[in-house]
Every structure is written in C-alpha cells, then in structure tokens.
XYZ file of C-alpha atoms in Angstrom:
540
model
C 22.780 -56.090 3.035
C 19.092 -56.338 3.467
C 19.153 -55.801 6.913
C 21.146 -52.654 6.381
C 18.331 -51.586 4.158
C 15.497 -52.466 6.318
C 17.249 -50.445 9.106
C 17.539 -47.685 6.872
C 13.751 -47.606 6.101
C 12.939 -47.667 9.741
C 15.368 -44.958 10.650
C 13.961 -42.374 7.809
C 10.336 -43.125 9.275
C 11.435 -42.915 12.777
C 13.549 -39.674 12.115
C 10.830 -38.016 10.546
C 8.257 -38.845 13.451
C 11.042 -37.455 15.878
C 11.224 -34.375 13.648
C 7.746 -33.857 13.729
C 7.600 -34.160 17.668
C 10.533 -31.732 17.836
C 8.567 -29.375 15.552
C 5.666 -29.646 17.921
C 7.989 -28.363 20.895
C 8.876 -25.228 18.520
C 5.785 -24.391 17.035
C 4.899 -22.105 19.794
C 7.499 -19.464 18.347
C 5.008 -18.938 15.589
C 3.161 -15.706 16.001
C 0.022 -16.256 14.406
C -2.201 -18.326 16.308
C -3.970 -19.870 13.314
C -0.906 -20.743 11.520
C 0.388 -22.127 14.613
C -2.682 -24.277 15.276
C -2.501 -25.518 11.279
C 1.162 -26.043 11.679
C 0.983 -28.038 15.048
C -1.882 -30.187 13.568
C 0.080 -30.750 10.554
C 3.151 -31.951 12.705
C 1.195 -33.936 14.785
C -0.843 -35.784 12.070
C 2.412 -36.207 9.893
C 4.390 -37.315 13.031
C 1.752 -40.027 13.831
C 1.904 -41.167 9.998
C 5.429 -41.581 10.105
C 5.290 -43.452 13.317
C 2.865 -45.872 11.729
C 5.003 -46.310 8.766
C 8.014 -47.339 10.949
C 5.763 -49.458 13.383
C 4.203 -51.229 10.063
C 7.923 -52.395 9.355
C 8.821 -53.522 12.765
C 5.758 -54.904 14.748
C 5.420 -58.837 14.410
C 2.674 -60.449 12.788
C 0.742 -59.879 9.556
C -2.720 -58.707 11.859
C -0.823 -56.461 13.749
C 1.021 -55.040 10.706
C -2.392 -54.430 9.017
C -3.705 -52.803 11.775
C -0.767 -50.260 12.084
C -0.955 -49.630 8.695
C -4.643 -48.824 8.626
C -3.936 -46.455 11.360
C -1.155 -44.678 9.361
C -3.696 -44.506 6.620
C -6.315 -42.622 8.963
C -3.199 -40.152 9.974
C -2.500 -39.721 6.446
C -6.120 -38.320 5.436
C -6.015 -36.229 8.749
C -2.785 -34.788 7.610
C -4.435 -33.446 4.408
C -7.079 -31.538 6.393
C -4.120 -30.105 8.661
C -2.220 -29.140 5.657
C -5.159 -27.408 4.184
C -6.188 -25.403 7.762
C -2.150 -24.591 7.826
C -2.319 -23.059 4.114
C -5.478 -21.187 4.319
C -4.232 -19.472 7.777
C -0.518 -19.054 6.562
C -1.765 -17.239 3.183
C -4.254 -14.958 4.911
C -7.494 -16.868 3.603
C -10.445 -17.745 5.469
C -11.305 -21.079 4.572
C -10.312 -22.514 7.807
C -12.868 -20.109 9.394
C -15.943 -21.016 7.247
C -18.182 -23.285 9.156
C -19.291 -25.218 5.972
C -16.061 -25.791 4.810
C -15.278 -27.206 8.494
C -18.540 -29.427 8.451
C -17.768 -30.678 5.141
C -14.169 -31.395 5.668
C -14.912 -33.476 9.200
C -17.520 -35.237 6.928
C -15.468 -36.479 4.402
C -12.991 -37.197 6.811
C -15.184 -39.756 8.817
C -16.301 -41.465 5.638
C -12.897 -42.001 4.228
C -11.745 -43.014 7.490
C -14.666 -45.435 7.916
C -13.896 -46.827 4.432
C -10.055 -47.490 5.386
C -10.849 -49.091 8.913
C -13.659 -51.559 7.426
C -11.146 -52.356 4.772
C -10.965 -56.005 6.633
C -14.610 -56.204 5.840
C -15.107 -55.231 2.189
C -11.580 -55.711 1.160
C -11.620 -52.785 -1.585
C -9.257 -50.500 -0.385
C -5.746 -52.688 -0.329
C -4.477 -56.379 0.198
C -1.159 -57.762 1.610
C 1.221 -60.450 0.800
C 4.524 -61.319 1.498
C 7.532 -59.659 -0.735
C 11.255 -60.437 -0.621
C 12.652 -57.442 -2.197
C 14.089 -55.135 -1.192
C 13.994 -56.859 1.928
C 11.440 -59.532 3.343
C 8.414 -57.508 4.433
C 4.525 -57.544 4.122
C 3.761 -55.899 0.824
C 0.463 -53.623 0.413
C -1.229 -54.013 -2.821
C -3.510 -50.972 -3.216
C -7.082 -51.472 -4.932
C -9.632 -49.048 -6.324
C -10.987 -47.099 -3.514
C -7.254 -46.209 -2.512
C -6.354 -44.473 -5.761
C -9.891 -42.886 -5.544
C -9.243 -41.408 -2.336
C -5.427 -41.057 -2.949
C -6.507 -38.870 -6.084
C -8.908 -36.684 -4.179
C -6.468 -36.294 -1.418
C -3.674 -35.100 -3.961
C -6.023 -32.472 -5.727
C -6.745 -30.891 -2.356
C -3.100 -31.003 -1.324
C -2.524 -29.198 -4.710
C -4.952 -26.379 -3.476
C -2.663 -25.872 -0.442
C 0.312 -25.707 -2.716
C -1.302 -23.067 -5.044
C -2.133 -20.787 -2.173
C 1.395 -21.182 -0.597
C 2.823 -20.367 -4.242
C 0.510 -17.560 -4.937
C 1.649 -15.907 -1.621
C 5.328 -16.573 -2.138
C 5.133 -15.014 -5.669
C 3.311 -12.113 -4.508
C 5.283 -10.759 -1.661
C 8.343 -9.463 -3.686
C 10.448 -10.922 -0.921
C 13.419 -13.337 -1.353
C 11.285 -16.642 -0.761
C 13.931 -19.007 -2.657
C 14.457 -21.043 0.470
C 10.637 -21.522 1.253
C 10.053 -22.472 -2.187
C 12.295 -25.268 -1.819
C 11.099 -26.146 1.500
C 7.567 -26.505 0.195
C 8.943 -28.421 -2.903
C 10.394 -30.896 -0.623
C 7.017 -31.737 0.878
C 6.121 -32.858 -2.909
C 8.908 -35.058 -3.509
C 7.799 -38.118 -1.721
C 4.942 -38.241 -4.091
C 7.475 -39.813 -6.618
C 8.325 -42.258 -4.105
C 4.855 -43.437 -3.649
C 4.201 -43.804 -7.521
C 7.554 -45.960 -7.812
C 6.532 -48.019 -4.512
C 3.114 -48.532 -6.428
C 4.352 -49.484 -9.762
C 7.546 -51.199 -8.985
C 9.427 -53.594 -6.446
C 12.221 -51.215 -6.043
C 10.957 -49.905 -2.817
C 7.849 -50.836 -0.579
C 4.721 -49.435 -1.287
C 4.643 -47.402 1.685
C 3.374 -43.580 2.294
C 6.376 -41.389 2.140
C 4.902 -37.866 2.390
C 5.410 -37.844 6.094
C 9.167 -37.635 5.443
C 8.738 -34.691 3.157
C 6.519 -32.999 5.841
C 9.013 -33.430 8.438
C 12.044 -31.855 6.174
C 9.669 -29.070 5.790
C 9.191 -28.598 9.716
C 12.882 -28.735 10.347
C 13.494 -26.132 7.758
C 10.846 -23.804 8.778
C 10.886 -24.073 12.361
C 14.851 -24.348 13.003
C 16.361 -22.495 9.952
C 14.037 -20.014 8.146
C 11.594 -19.224 10.747
C 11.922 -15.411 10.728
C 11.734 -15.630 7.029
C 8.916 -17.816 7.201
C 6.934 -15.105 9.473
C 8.392 -12.330 7.525
C 6.636 -13.458 4.183
C 3.275 -14.043 6.030
C 3.565 -10.503 7.355
C 4.646 -8.875 4.117
C 1.693 -10.763 2.326
C -0.983 -9.538 4.617
C 0.023 -5.927 4.132
C 0.800 -5.734 0.382
C 2.901 -2.663 1.056
C 6.628 -1.583 1.113
C 8.117 -3.701 4.006
C 11.526 -3.379 5.667
C 12.816 -5.836 8.340
C 15.013 -4.475 10.790
C 17.480 -5.831 13.147
C 17.310 -4.394 16.945
C 20.008 -2.026 16.052
C 18.249 -0.431 12.812
C 20.101 -2.372 10.141
C 18.250 -3.683 7.254
C 17.603 -7.528 7.502
C 15.173 -8.264 4.783
C 13.020 -6.123 2.189
C 10.216 -6.913 -0.237
C 10.114 -5.809 -3.700
C 7.870 -2.854 -3.250
C 10.318 -1.288 -0.893
C 13.353 -1.935 -2.885
C 11.169 0.027 -5.765
C 10.471 3.175 -3.761
C 13.529 3.208 -2.055
C 16.320 1.860 -4.519
C 19.121 2.392 -1.650
C 17.575 -0.821 -0.285
C 18.859 -2.984 -2.908
C 21.487 -5.207 -1.702
C 21.553 -3.327 1.548
C 21.345 -6.215 3.942
C 23.341 -5.490 6.992
C 23.519 -1.560 6.538
C 21.934 0.381 8.764
C 18.612 2.166 7.483
C 19.639 5.542 7.921
C 22.510 5.164 5.475
C 20.377 3.796 2.885
C 17.113 5.006 3.219
C 17.503 8.326 5.609
C 14.044 9.445 4.731
C 12.406 6.539 6.400
C 14.765 6.393 9.130
C 13.940 10.016 9.880
C 9.973 9.238 10.166
C 10.716 6.212 13.039
C 10.235 7.780 16.426
C 9.583 11.514 15.114
C 6.753 13.788 15.148
C 5.802 13.586 11.394
C 5.207 9.918 10.325
C 3.837 10.966 6.610
C 7.045 11.082 3.840
C 6.480 13.070 0.625
C 8.064 11.206 -2.469
C 8.431 12.249 -6.020
C 8.320 9.364 -8.199
C 7.570 9.306 -11.976
C 6.847 12.768 -11.932
C 4.068 12.815 -9.154
C 4.319 13.538 -5.855
C 2.863 10.754 -3.439
C 2.480 10.596 0.240
C 3.445 7.388 2.493
C 2.694 6.607 6.008
C 5.498 4.846 7.909
C 4.856 2.735 11.024
C 7.310 0.285 12.637
C 6.014 -2.614 14.639
C 8.225 -5.018 16.802
C 9.191 -8.316 15.026
C 9.319 -11.274 17.781
C 11.139 -14.941 17.624
C 8.878 -16.689 20.271
C 8.956 -14.398 23.135
C 12.240 -12.680 22.296
C 11.961 -9.256 20.141
C 14.403 -9.483 17.194
C 13.740 -6.417 15.443
C 10.880 -4.364 13.852
C 9.071 -4.529 10.993
C 8.794 -1.351 8.934
C 5.755 -0.652 6.653
C 5.286 2.123 4.205
C 1.973 2.493 2.975
C 0.462 4.805 0.041
C -1.761 7.445 1.793
C -1.727 9.677 -1.165
C -5.448 9.839 -1.672
C -6.104 10.113 2.130
C -3.446 12.711 2.391
C -5.132 14.818 -0.578
C -8.184 14.773 0.875
C -6.888 15.852 4.340
C -5.032 19.067 2.800
C -8.050 19.666 0.790
C -10.181 19.834 3.889
C -7.458 22.062 5.285
C -7.929 24.424 2.313
C -11.424 24.688 2.761
C -11.420 25.297 6.417
C -8.790 28.205 5.941
C -11.192 29.387 3.246
C -14.246 29.457 5.433
C -11.966 31.207 8.081
C -10.932 33.723 5.526
C -14.734 34.161 4.428
C -15.698 34.615 8.180
C -13.165 37.559 8.317
C -14.427 39.166 5.153
C -17.927 38.989 5.998
C -17.287 40.311 9.838
C -14.879 42.911 8.958
C -14.624 44.033 5.205
C -18.556 43.967 4.800
C -19.397 45.732 8.283
C -17.471 48.657 7.424
C -19.291 49.651 4.268
C -22.468 48.737 5.777
C -22.079 50.736 8.731
C -21.255 53.581 6.348
C -24.164 53.235 4.169
C -26.219 52.977 7.299
C -24.864 56.119 8.953
C -25.232 58.092 5.510
C -28.815 57.299 5.168
C -29.649 58.314 8.611
C -27.874 61.560 7.921
C -30.020 62.014 4.510
C -33.231 61.723 6.368
C -32.257 64.078 8.899
C -30.660 66.607 6.865
C -32.193 66.003 3.436
C -28.928 65.991 1.681
C -28.359 63.801 -1.479
C -24.472 64.019 -0.896
C -25.180 61.108 2.012
C -27.074 58.866 -0.370
C -24.305 59.408 -3.020
C -21.752 58.292 -0.152
C -24.258 55.445 0.739
C -24.357 54.424 -2.755
C -20.494 54.088 -2.974
C -20.392 51.933 0.182
C -23.099 49.639 -1.054
C -21.146 49.524 -4.389
C -18.216 48.351 -2.663
C -20.016 45.745 -0.710
C -21.189 44.533 -4.064
C -17.421 44.137 -5.148
C -16.546 42.590 -2.014
C -19.581 40.059 -2.207
C -18.379 39.257 -6.089
C -14.723 38.669 -5.122
C -15.988 36.308 -2.148
C -18.083 34.532 -4.556
C -15.244 34.342 -6.969
C -12.765 33.264 -4.453
C -15.085 30.382 -3.108
C -15.447 29.135 -7.014
C -11.669 29.196 -7.772
C -11.001 27.337 -4.619
C -13.083 24.237 -5.927
C -11.178 21.390 -7.425
C -9.934 21.546 -10.862
C -12.257 19.470 -13.364
C -11.320 18.244 -16.519
C -8.180 19.837 -17.999
C -7.238 20.823 -21.677
C -4.173 21.862 -23.428
C -3.773 25.436 -23.482
C -1.281 27.906 -24.968
C -0.280 30.653 -22.852
C -0.206 33.352 -25.660
C -3.901 32.801 -26.434
C -5.041 32.866 -22.909
C -2.602 35.811 -22.108
C -4.079 37.796 -25.016
C -7.837 36.806 -24.163
C -7.370 37.959 -20.703
C -5.710 41.438 -21.828
C -8.750 42.021 -24.165
C -11.180 42.046 -21.002
C -9.258 44.353 -19.076
C -9.720 48.049 -19.484
C -6.166 49.156 -19.787
C -6.287 52.165 -22.233
C -2.354 53.215 -22.796
C -0.818 50.124 -20.936
C 1.255 47.672 -22.810
C 0.870 44.044 -23.018
C 3.818 41.791 -24.399
C 4.020 38.064 -24.524
C 8.045 37.095 -24.530
C 7.532 33.416 -25.083
C 4.830 30.787 -25.481
C 4.322 27.666 -23.654
C 1.766 24.591 -23.730
C 0.577 23.163 -20.675
C -2.868 21.428 -19.611
C -4.855 23.417 -17.313
C -8.498 24.695 -17.067
C -8.635 27.525 -19.477
C -11.282 29.687 -18.018
C -9.571 29.646 -14.597
C -6.226 30.515 -16.060
C -7.685 33.545 -17.783
C -9.143 34.691 -14.601
C -5.828 34.302 -12.642
C -4.181 36.621 -15.628
C -7.015 39.224 -15.489
C -6.616 39.508 -11.735
C -3.043 40.156 -12.220
C -3.497 42.405 -14.972
C -5.848 44.554 -13.149
C -3.508 44.772 -10.227
C -0.632 45.945 -12.261
C -2.707 48.600 -14.104
C -4.428 49.798 -10.542
C -0.961 50.105 -9.034
C 1.287 51.020 -12.101
C -1.042 53.499 -13.998
C -2.277 53.501 -17.422
C 1.369 53.742 -18.868
C 2.385 50.373 -17.362
C 3.873 47.585 -19.430
C 2.826 44.072 -18.575
C 5.018 40.919 -19.901
C 4.094 37.296 -19.950
C 6.720 34.554 -20.652
C 7.782 31.039 -19.959
C 9.893 29.416 -17.344
C 11.423 26.162 -17.354
C 8.846 24.608 -15.244
C 5.998 27.223 -15.607
C 5.384 30.799 -16.611
C 5.658 34.566 -15.441
C 3.583 37.779 -15.176
C 5.385 41.012 -14.438
C 5.063 44.666 -14.732
C 7.172 47.909 -14.678
C 4.867 49.433 -11.902
C 6.354 50.458 -8.610
C 6.942 46.809 -7.466
C 6.211 45.179 -4.129
C 8.321 45.908 -0.977
C 10.208 42.392 0.233
C 8.535 43.052 3.463
C 4.932 42.708 2.262
C 5.610 39.892 -0.201
C 4.337 37.261 2.547
C 1.107 38.807 3.034
C -0.235 39.932 -0.274
C -2.149 36.761 -0.992
C -4.088 36.933 2.404
C -7.621 37.356 2.002
C -8.649 41.110 2.585
C -4.783 42.552 2.299
C -4.754 45.692 0.276
C -2.882 49.103 0.182
C -5.459 50.860 -1.580
C -9.206 50.945 -1.888
C -9.376 47.634 -3.796
C -11.149 44.476 -2.079
C -8.003 42.824 -1.187
C -9.118 39.633 -2.929
C -7.806 39.673 -6.207
C -4.321 38.310 -5.437
C -5.995 35.755 -3.119
C -7.833 34.810 -6.277
C -4.557 34.235 -8.073
C -3.194 32.140 -5.344
C -6.539 29.902 -5.256
C -6.349 29.254 -8.842
C -2.479 28.478 -8.920
C -2.908 26.192 -5.786
C -6.080 24.441 -7.164
C -3.925 23.500 -10.295
C -1.032 22.245 -7.878
C 1.348 25.072 -8.812
C 3.584 27.364 -6.667
C 3.479 31.232 -6.987
C 6.216 33.656 -5.478
C 6.545 37.085 -5.985
C 9.929 38.615 -6.792
C 11.322 41.928 -8.624
C 10.746 42.594 -12.188
C 13.445 41.533 -14.438
C 12.671 44.188 -17.233
C 12.958 47.704 -16.270
C 14.167 49.642 -13.318
C 11.248 48.727 -10.871
C 8.194 46.298 -10.867
C 6.733 43.165 -9.600
C 7.185 39.709 -10.887
C 4.778 36.731 -10.286
C 6.458 33.618 -11.059
C 4.365 29.942 -11.517
C 6.141 27.026 -11.126
C 5.344 23.233 -10.818
C 3.484 23.550 -14.078
C 3.790 20.205 -16.308
C 4.984 22.328 -19.863
C 4.311 20.109 -22.847
C 7.442 18.843 -24.808
C-alpha cells in the first residue's frame, strides 16, 4: 500500500512537470509578448520545481536528495518572481518594466538563493531525518529562515493575486472559469501547511501542482477567454467578441448595459441583437448616436482581428464613448459655418449699401443736392443694422452658460413688451417651465415677434404655447410658403428690406440650447406661420 502512495506522489509531481513542459510548447499562442514571457517564465520555473520534488522522492542517497531538494527551493523562489512578472504584464501594469523593481527582485532572489544553497554550512534553513509515514522517505524539517522566506514569498504572491482578481472583477466579463483557475494555484498552500504541521503527508512544496493546473486550464481550455479578459481590461469600454461569421461569442458588462439585446445573445448574429453596432462595421460612418438616460451620447465603433496563435478566430469590437470629442467637433463645425456666413454678409450685404452711400456722397458733392445725402444716410443706417445683427448672431452662437428654470409665459410677456407693435395682439395659450438662458430666449422671442409684425402688419395676432417636448410661436399673418421654409434660417435671406439675420439668430439660439426648430402652417386662423421648438426638457 505504501508503495502505491509513494508512486502516486511521484506521479503527481511528474505530471505537473510534464504539464508545465506542454504549456511551454503552447505559450506561443498568447498574443501579448510581455504576458507570454511572464507565463513562459512561470511554467519553466514551476516545471523545474515540480521535477525537483519528484526527483527528491526518487533519487538515491540522502546527500543527493538534499541537493535536489535545495535546487527545488531555488526554483520555487524564482517562481515567485515569474508569477509577479506575469501578473503585472497580464493586468496591464508596468512593474515588470521598472528598472528599480527589476534590480531589487534580482538582488532579493540572489540573497535568498545564497541562503538556501549554503544551508549545509549554517543549517538555519532546513534539516532532514528519516520518516516512515505515509511511506518511507527523507523528511524535511523547516527552520526559522525557511518560515521568514516563505512568509515573504506568500506576501509577494498575494500581491499578484490582488492584481489578477482586480482585473477579473473590473472587466464585467464572464470570468468565473478564470477565477477558478487562479484559485487552484492557491490551494496547494493548504497542503504545505498540513505537511509542515502533521505527518499525514510529506513536507514537500505542492505549489507547482497548482501552477500546472492553471497552465493546462488557461492554455488548453480557456485561452480565448484568458486573452479576451486581458483585452477587455485594457480598453475599459464596451467590448463584443465575434466569431468569424459575425456571431456573438463573448460580451462584457458595459456592452450589455449599452445594448440590452446582447444579454444571453451568445451564438446569435450581431446584426440581430445589436443592429446599430453591426451597421457601423465596415461602413462609411463609424460614429454611433445613442439616447441613454435622457441624454444623447456618441460612440466610436471599431473592430480588430482576434487570433488564436497564428489563426484568426474572430473579431473584437470596441465601442468607445466619444461624446466630448464629437460635441467639440460639432461645435467647431458650427463655428466654421458661422464664419462662412459672416464672410458672406461682410462681402455682399455690407458692400451693397456701402457702394450706395459712396455713390450718393459723390453725387452730392457734384450736384450739391441734400437728397443724395439722405439716401447715403439711409444706406449707412442699414449698414449699422446689419453690423448689429452680425454681432448679435456671433454672440448668440456662443456656448450656453449657466441655465436657470424659466417660465414661458414670463419670458413671452417680457419679449412682447420690448417690441413696438401697437395694434397687434399677443396671446399665451399655455405656460411651460424649462431650463434655459433667459436672456437668449427673450431675444429669440423678440426676433420672432418682429418678424410677425413686419410681415403680418400691426393687426397681427401672435400666439405662444407649450408642446409635449417644447413650445411654439405662431401668427395669423401671410405665412411662409412651403418651398421657402428650408431657406429662411440662412444668414442674409430676406423677402423684404430686412437684414435677413433675425431668423438666423432664432435658429442659432435654439441650436445653442440643443433644440430643434421647424416651420409649419399656423393652427389658429386661415393663414400664418408657426415655429415649433422641440427637444426642450420641460419640467414636470
């Protein structure tokens, strides 16, 4: 019976050594070079450690056994360094790059290795004696230096566990198999404690068995998941792993939050469960707009090949929040459009009255006729109106600052009071409350009121009221033909003697608040224009 037990121990350590050797042949499939080096070092040192434990049991003679056991102790200490290197690389940290950390690690290893190798001289690390249970063998008694070094080694190993568990917990990925594999590496510690404190099992180092199980699980069973977690942990965004034919393979928590259809979607085509993402793959547009929690956000969709060794097995789709960048880009585009509009106004609208004024002044000089000076004065007054309008358009196009809760009725009445419209009627159909820049909304309403009076006459009726997601301003004037409604917000567009800037200012103020403005027919009366502002977050 004892012979079978002995053979079982030898077989376990030999199998662990062979598993590490097989893992070394497979480690080239790991994509990340630093992780690959760390894992290779871990497998090499653990394999040597396991082989030393098996050799300690089978080699003849006490002196040779002690030599082999001591070699195993050196391999064991080297395993700690390889473990930390692997954990740092896999979790995306930079400790394994730090020259100070590397030099300190080498120095500590050399000192500890020297202490272990010189044990026959000082005798403070371990001693040996013959034991009969559970089978005849050379038993090892560990002394004070062993426990000091072992405590430090376990503390360092715990740092590696912390790095791994932190990554596994942060990815939002299904990491249960990897949790189990990492946990397996720690189980042999319990066997070490039992072997050191009882005679039930030999006082050997069993950690190499756990590392071998970890290597087999990672490299032969869960390699794609092992690499997927590392990639998902690196990016911190929504990540979807697809098969080569576009079926969902794995997703992280962030992806499932953004696209609920991905929950329990393993094996389903991406186009069926998240069509908006699939549409951005290989298309001309890679920015996706989503409304989430009452807010519009923008996401960049990118896909990269996902390989298993040299074989491509799918794609990794990363969805990154680029709302800030997209808002800035859109703001720059609006500013560029306004610059172009201003250039048009300056080059065309201002040049015409300027030419008129200059010509009239020349005629007045030649003919000494005050009528020409009056015409020049009117042209200069029009220039002043255009300049004021352009300046106002520039100011209203700036970003909205601090918002306050406003009343539509209060702002409408304030704006009407500043418009010279004797004989015109102002009606507020329904009040609404929302957050806005009060001064700019008053300016918006003033421009609409003036537009109504200019085109509808002093007998016009102007109505203001609330919509489900905004408000409207309408009049019973002549209205705006449908074929002109796309042009009325253009800078300089006018059908009368106005500056053509009033409605441009209205549209600019609305856009600065994030609102949409549309023109339609009035709903009160036989004719008239109606301006509807939507996208307004009305208060409950």
